[in-house]
Amino acid sequence: MGEIEIAVRFSCSSWLSLMQAYTSPILPRMHYVCTFGPTQQDVLRQIAMKIVMFRLARSELPLGHEVVQFMLDSDTHMWSIRRSKANWFRLIGFLSRATAVFCWLDRISTWVHPPTTVLVHALLIAIVFFPYMILPTIFMYSFLILLLRFRNRPRVPHDMDPKISYVDMVNLDEIDEEYDGFPTTRANEVVRIRYDRLRLLAGRAQTLLGDVAAHGERLEALFSWRDPRATGIFALICLVASLVFYAMSFKGFVLLSGFYYMRHPRFRDDMPSILSNFYQRLPSFSDQIM
């Protein structure tokens, strides 16, 4: 009565066909010529899931519909706190790499490590005077990074990761909510508690969406004359900038901008810059929403 685990590995006998698969589209041609909308895709996904579920239910060892739904991920569009946390931290993990680059640039501009800042000054001068070396340097640097990471490559295919899925950090109520059907079949008091919790989380997302929309509306306000004085100042700046850049070489502009960004902290001011103050005072539709 022991357990037997079978691992199946799929491989391709033709190496050329395997390389060609990387350049081939994933879906058939009709999907790209006449693309289905999200609603149609969801209907087809549910129909396919029901067909598989009915066939497996009539097999010699019947398989429950809960197992089929879990294996086919037919409920990925349903709300789940666990899955939301997992996707949120996936996004944070992706953006953390970009944040690390900005933190590195900030440390360079504030002279945290002076030798590194001096080397970046030299690199900026080399890039300005030898621009044809930018792309070869970037690709060679990427090749060397990949070559160094080759030794630490994963040896086996990845399986389900409970840590990334945050399975070990959910309580019983969140698990019960995730396995609840649609429409819900739970008591009114339970639904009220979950609804209040969802309103709390959705309120934070709503605030974030409003802030992102306000930033885009401020940029749009520069060209729509919603604030005549700000747009007039911006038009005058554009006129002066066009004349300055006509007389000034682009290499000199890049060099002066880099030196100004990496200026010593004693030449910096603690208050926000003039451009930041000007941008924050541009109008948006936030004050017009009820």
CSV table of C-alpha atoms in Angstrom, one decimal:
chain,number,residue,atom,x,y,z
A,1,MET,CA,0.0,0.0,0.0
A,2,GLY,CA,3.0,2.3,-0.5
A,3,GLU,CA,3.0,5.4,-2.8
A,4,ILE,CA,4.6,5.4,-6.2
A,5,GLU,CA,5.7,8.7,-7.7
A,6,ILE,CA,6.3,8.9,-11.5
A,7,ALA,CA,8.2,11.8,-13.1
A,8,VAL,CA,7.7,12.3,-16.8
A,9,ARG,CA,10.0,14.5,-18.8
A,10,PHE,CA,9.1,15.6,-22.3
A,11,SER,CA,11.9,16.2,-24.8
A,12,CYS,CA,12.3,16.9,-28.5
A,13,SER,CA,14.4,14.6,-30.6
A,14,SER,CA,15.2,17.4,-33.2
A,15,TRP,CA,17.3,20.2,-31.8
A,16,LEU,CA,16.5,22.3,-34.9
A,17,SER,CA,12.7,22.0,-34.3
A,18,LEU,CA,13.2,22.8,-30.7
A,19,MET,CA,15.0,26.1,-31.6
A,20,GLN,CA,12.3,26.9,-34.1
A,21,ALA,CA,9.7,26.6,-31.4
A,22,TYR,CA,11.1,29.7,-29.7
A,23,THR,CA,10.3,31.8,-32.8
A,24,SER,CA,6.9,30.3,-33.5
A,25,PRO,CA,3.7,31.8,-32.2
A,26,ILE,CA,2.1,30.0,-29.2
A,27,LEU,CA,-1.5,30.1,-30.4
A,28,PRO,CA,-3.0,29.4,-33.9
A,29,ARG,CA,-3.1,32.1,-36.6
A,30,MET,CA,-6.8,32.7,-36.2
A,31,HIS,CA,-6.3,33.8,-32.6
A,32,TYR,CA,-4.2,36.7,-33.8
A,33,VAL,CA,-6.3,37.5,-36.9
A,34,CYS,CA,-9.6,37.5,-35.1
A,35,THR,CA,-8.8,37.8,-31.4
A,36,PHE,CA,-11.5,36.9,-28.8
A,37,GLY,CA,-12.3,39.3,-26.1
A,38,PRO,CA,-11.8,38.5,-22.4
A,39,THR,CA,-15.5,37.6,-22.0
A,40,GLN,CA,-15.4,35.1,-24.9
A,41,GLN,CA,-12.2,33.6,-23.7
A,42,ASP,CA,-13.7,33.1,-20.2
A,43,VAL,CA,-16.8,31.4,-21.7
A,44,LEU,CA,-14.6,29.0,-23.8
A,45,ARG,CA,-12.4,28.3,-20.8
A,46,GLN,CA,-15.4,27.3,-18.7
A,47,ILE,CA,-16.8,25.1,-21.5
A,48,ALA,CA,-13.5,23.3,-22.0
A,49,MET,CA,-13.2,22.8,-18.2
A,50,LYS,CA,-16.7,21.3,-18.0
A,51,ILE,CA,-16.0,18.9,-20.9
A,52,VAL,CA,-12.9,17.7,-19.2
A,53,MET,CA,-14.6,17.5,-15.8
A,54,PHE,CA,-17.5,15.4,-17.2
A,55,ARG,CA,-15.2,12.9,-18.9
A,56,LEU,CA,-13.0,12.5,-15.9
A,57,ALA,CA,-16.0,12.0,-13.7
A,58,ARG,CA,-17.0,8.9,-15.8
A,59,SER,CA,-13.6,7.4,-15.7
A,60,GLU,CA,-12.8,4.1,-13.9
A,61,LEU,CA,-11.5,6.1,-10.9
A,62,PRO,CA,-13.8,9.1,-10.9
A,63,LEU,CA,-12.1,12.5,-10.4
A,64,GLY,CA,-13.9,15.2,-8.5
A,65,HIS,CA,-14.7,18.5,-10.2
A,66,GLU,CA,-12.8,20.4,-7.5
A,67,VAL,CA,-9.6,18.7,-8.6
A,68,VAL,CA,-10.2,19.4,-12.2
A,69,GLN,CA,-10.9,23.1,-11.5
A,70,PHE,CA,-7.8,23.4,-9.4
A,71,MET,CA,-5.5,21.7,-12.1
A,72,LEU,CA,-6.9,23.8,-15.0
A,73,ASP,CA,-6.9,27.1,-13.0
A,74,SER,CA,-10.4,27.9,-14.2
A,75,ASP,CA,-10.9,30.2,-11.2
A,76,THR,CA,-7.9,32.5,-11.7
A,77,HIS,CA,-10.3,35.5,-12.3
A,78,MET,CA,-12.0,35.0,-8.9
A,79,TRP,CA,-11.0,37.1,-5.9
A,80,SER,CA,-8.5,35.5,-3.6
A,81,ILE,CA,-6.4,37.3,-0.9
A,82,ARG,CA,-3.7,34.7,-1.1
A,83,ARG,CA,-3.4,35.0,-4.8
A,84,SER,CA,-3.5,38.8,-4.6
A,85,LYS,CA,-0.6,38.7,-2.1
A,86,ALA,CA,1.4,36.4,-4.3
A,87,ASN,CA,0.9,38.5,-7.4
A,88,TRP,CA,1.6,41.7,-5.4
A,89,PHE,CA,4.9,40.4,-4.1
A,90,ARG,CA,5.8,39.1,-7.6
A,91,LEU,CA,5.4,42.6,-8.9
A,92,ILE,CA,7.4,44.0,-6.0
A,93,GLY,CA,10.2,41.5,-6.7
A,94,PHE,CA,10.3,42.6,-10.3
A,95,LEU,CA,10.3,46.3,-9.5
A,96,SER,CA,12.9,45.8,-6.8
A,97,ARG,CA,15.5,45.3,-9.4
A,98,ALA,CA,14.7,48.7,-11.1
A,99,THR,CA,14.5,50.2,-7.6
A,100,ALA,CA,18.0,48.9,-6.9
A,101,VAL,CA,19.3,50.7,-10.0
A,102,PHE,CA,17.7,54.0,-8.9
A,103,CYS,CA,19.2,53.6,-5.4
A,104,TRP,CA,22.6,53.0,-7.0
A,105,LEU,CA,22.3,56.1,-9.0
A,106,ASP,CA,21.2,58.0,-5.9
A,107,ARG,CA,24.2,56.8,-4.0
A,108,ILE,CA,26.4,57.9,-6.9
A,109,SER,CA,24.8,61.4,-7.1
A,110,THR,CA,25.1,61.9,-3.3
A,111,TRP,CA,28.8,60.8,-3.2
A,112,VAL,CA,28.3,58.0,-0.7
A,113,HIS,CA,31.3,56.2,-2.2
A,114,PRO,CA,33.5,58.9,-3.9
A,115,PRO,CA,35.7,56.6,-5.9
A,116,THR,CA,32.7,55.0,-7.6
A,117,THR,CA,31.3,58.5,-8.4
A,118,VAL,CA,34.6,59.5,-9.9
A,119,LEU,CA,34.6,56.4,-12.0
A,120,VAL,CA,31.1,57.2,-13.2
A,121,HIS,CA,32.2,60.7,-14.2
A,122,ALA,CA,34.9,59.1,-16.3
A,123,LEU,CA,32.4,56.6,-17.8
A,124,LEU,CA,30.1,59.5,-18.7
A,125,ILE,CA,32.9,61.3,-20.5
A,126,ALA,CA,33.8,58.2,-22.4
A,127,ILE,CA,30.2,57.7,-23.4
A,128,VAL,CA,29.8,61.3,-24.6
A,129,PHE,CA,33.0,61.3,-26.7
A,130,PHE,CA,32.7,57.7,-27.9
A,131,PRO,CA,28.9,57.1,-28.4
A,132,TYR,CA,29.5,54.2,-30.8
A,133,MET,CA,30.8,52.1,-27.9
A,134,ILE,CA,27.5,52.3,-25.9
A,135,LEU,CA,25.7,49.3,-27.5
A,136,PRO,CA,28.8,47.0,-27.7
A,137,THR,CA,29.6,47.7,-24.1
A,138,ILE,CA,26.0,47.0,-23.0
A,139,PHE,CA,25.8,43.7,-24.9
A,140,MET,CA,29.3,42.6,-23.8
A,141,TYR,CA,28.4,43.4,-20.2
A,142,SER,CA,25.2,41.4,-20.5
A,143,PHE,CA,27.1,38.5,-22.0
A,144,LEU,CA,29.6,38.4,-19.1
A,145,ILE,CA,26.8,38.5,-16.5
A,146,LEU,CA,25.0,35.6,-18.2
A,147,LEU,CA,28.3,33.7,-18.4
A,148,LEU,CA,29.0,34.2,-14.7
A,149,ARG,CA,25.5,33.1,-13.7
A,150,PHE,CA,25.7,29.9,-15.8
A,151,ARG,CA,27.1,28.0,-12.9
A,152,ASN,CA,24.2,28.8,-10.7
A,153,ARG,CA,21.5,27.9,-13.2
A,154,PRO,CA,18.6,25.7,-12.0
A,155,ARG,CA,19.3,22.1,-12.6
A,156,VAL,CA,15.8,20.7,-12.3
A,157,PRO,CA,12.4,22.1,-13.5
A,158,HIS,CA,10.5,24.3,-11.0
A,159,ASP,CA,7.6,22.8,-9.3
A,160,MET,CA,4.8,24.3,-7.2
A,161,ASP,CA,6.4,26.7,-4.7
A,162,PRO,CA,4.3,27.0,-1.5
A,163,LYS,CA,6.4,30.0,-0.4
A,164,ILE,CA,5.8,32.0,-3.5
A,165,SER,CA,2.1,31.0,-3.4
A,166,TYR,CA,1.8,32.2,0.2
A,167,VAL,CA,0.1,29.0,1.2
A,168,ASP,CA,1.7,28.9,4.6
A,169,MET,CA,0.6,32.5,5.5
A,170,VAL,CA,-3.2,32.3,5.0
A,171,ASN,CA,-5.7,31.6,7.7
A,172,LEU,CA,-8.8,29.4,7.6
A,173,ASP,CA,-11.2,32.1,6.6
A,174,GLU,CA,-9.1,33.2,3.6
A,175,ILE,CA,-8.9,29.5,2.5
A,176,ASP,CA,-12.6,29.1,2.9
A,177,GLU,CA,-13.2,32.3,0.9
A,178,GLU,CA,-10.9,31.0,-1.9
A,179,TYR,CA,-12.8,27.7,-2.2
A,180,ASP,CA,-16.2,29.3,-2.0
A,181,GLY,CA,-18.2,29.2,-5.2
A,182,PHE,CA,-19.8,32.0,-7.2
A,183,PRO,CA,-22.3,33.1,-6.1
A,184,THR,CA,-21.4,32.6,-2.5
A,185,THR,CA,-23.1,30.1,-0.3
A,186,ARG,CA,-21.8,31.3,3.1
A,187,ALA,CA,-23.8,33.0,5.9
A,188,ASN,CA,-24.6,36.7,5.7
A,189,GLU,CA,-22.4,37.6,8.6
A,190,VAL,CA,-19.4,35.9,7.0
A,191,VAL,CA,-20.1,37.6,3.7
A,192,ARG,CA,-20.3,41.0,5.5
A,193,ILE,CA,-16.9,40.6,7.2
A,194,ARG,CA,-15.3,39.6,3.9
A,195,TYR,CA,-17.0,42.4,2.1
A,196,ASP,CA,-15.6,45.0,4.6
A,197,ARG,CA,-12.2,43.5,4.2
A,198,LEU,CA,-12.4,43.7,0.4
A,199,ARG,CA,-13.5,47.3,0.7
A,200,LEU,CA,-10.5,48.1,2.8
A,201,LEU,CA,-8.1,46.6,0.3
A,202,ALA,CA,-9.9,48.1,-2.7
A,203,GLY,CA,-9.8,51.5,-1.1
A,204,ARG,CA,-6.0,51.4,-1.2
A,205,ALA,CA,-6.0,50.3,-4.8
A,206,GLN,CA,-8.4,53.1,-5.6
A,207,THR,CA,-6.2,55.7,-4.0
A,208,LEU,CA,-3.2,54.4,-6.0
A,209,LEU,CA,-5.1,54.6,-9.3
A,210,GLY,CA,-6.2,58.1,-8.5
A,211,ASP,CA,-2.6,59.2,-7.9
A,212,VAL,CA,-1.4,57.6,-11.1
A,213,ALA,CA,-4.2,59.3,-13.0
A,214,ALA,CA,-3.3,62.6,-11.5
A,215,HIS,CA,0.3,62.4,-12.7
A,216,GLY,CA,-0.9,61.8,-16.2
A,217,GLU,CA,-3.4,64.6,-16.1
A,218,ARG,CA,-0.8,67.0,-14.9
A,219,LEU,CA,1.3,66.3,-18.0
A,220,GLU,CA,-1.7,66.6,-20.2
A,221,ALA,CA,-2.6,69.9,-18.6
A,222,LEU,CA,0.6,71.4,-20.1
A,223,PHE,CA,-0.8,71.2,-23.6
A,224,SER,CA,-4.5,71.7,-22.9
A,225,TRP,CA,-4.3,75.3,-21.4
A,226,ARG,CA,-6.3,74.3,-18.4
A,227,ASP,CA,-3.9,76.5,-16.5
A,228,PRO,CA,-3.1,79.4,-18.9
A,229,ARG,CA,-0.2,80.7,-16.8
A,230,ALA,CA,1.5,77.3,-16.4
A,231,THR,CA,1.0,76.5,-20.1
A,232,GLY,CA,2.3,80.0,-21.1
A,233,ILE,CA,5.4,79.4,-19.0
A,234,PHE,CA,5.9,76.0,-20.5
A,235,ALA,CA,5.5,77.4,-24.0
A,236,LEU,CA,8.2,80.1,-23.3
A,237,ILE,CA,10.5,77.4,-21.9
A,238,CYS,CA,10.0,75.4,-25.1
A,239,LEU,CA,10.9,78.4,-27.2
A,240,VAL,CA,14.1,79.1,-25.2
A,241,ALA,CA,15.1,75.5,-25.2
A,242,SER,CA,14.7,75.2,-28.9
A,243,LEU,CA,17.1,78.1,-29.4
A,244,VAL,CA,19.6,76.9,-26.8
A,245,PHE,CA,19.7,73.3,-28.2
A,246,TYR,CA,20.1,74.7,-31.7
A,247,ALA,CA,23.3,76.6,-30.7
A,248,MET,CA,24.5,74.0,-28.2
A,249,SER,CA,25.8,70.5,-29.1
A,250,PHE,CA,24.0,67.5,-27.8
A,251,LYS,CA,27.3,66.1,-26.3
A,252,GLY,CA,27.7,69.2,-24.2
A,253,PHE,CA,24.2,69.0,-23.0
A,254,VAL,CA,24.6,65.4,-21.9
A,255,LEU,CA,27.9,66.1,-20.2
A,256,LEU,CA,26.6,69.1,-18.3
A,257,SER,CA,23.4,67.3,-17.3
A,258,GLY,CA,25.4,64.3,-16.0
A,259,PHE,CA,27.8,66.6,-14.0
A,260,TYR,CA,24.9,68.6,-12.6
A,261,TYR,CA,23.1,65.4,-11.5
A,262,MET,CA,26.3,64.1,-9.8
A,263,ARG,CA,27.2,67.4,-8.2
A,264,HIS,CA,28.6,67.3,-4.6
A,265,PRO,CA,26.1,67.4,-1.7
A,266,ARG,CA,27.4,70.8,-0.6
A,267,PHE,CA,26.0,72.2,-3.8
A,268,ARG,CA,22.6,70.7,-3.2
A,269,ASP,CA,19.5,72.1,-1.6
A,270,ASP,CA,17.2,70.2,0.8
A,271,MET,CA,14.1,71.7,-0.8
A,272,PRO,CA,12.4,70.2,-3.9
A,273,SER,CA,13.6,71.5,-7.3
A,274,ILE,CA,11.9,74.2,-9.3
A,275,LEU,CA,10.7,71.7,-11.9
A,276,SER,CA,9.2,69.5,-9.2
A,277,ASN,CA,7.4,72.4,-7.7
A,278,PHE,CA,6.1,73.5,-11.1
A,279,TYR,CA,4.9,70.0,-11.8
A,280,GLN,CA,3.1,69.5,-8.5
A,281,ARG,CA,1.1,72.7,-9.0
A,282,LEU,CA,-0.3,71.7,-12.4
A,283,PRO,CA,-4.0,71.0,-12.3
A,284,SER,CA,-5.7,67.6,-12.4
A,285,PHE,CA,-9.2,66.2,-12.2
A,286,SER,CA,-8.8,65.0,-8.6
A,287,ASP,CA,-10.6,68.1,-7.3
A,288,GLN,CA,-13.5,67.6,-9.8
A,289,ILE,CA,-14.4,64.1,-8.7
A,290,MET,CA,-17.3,63.8,-6.3
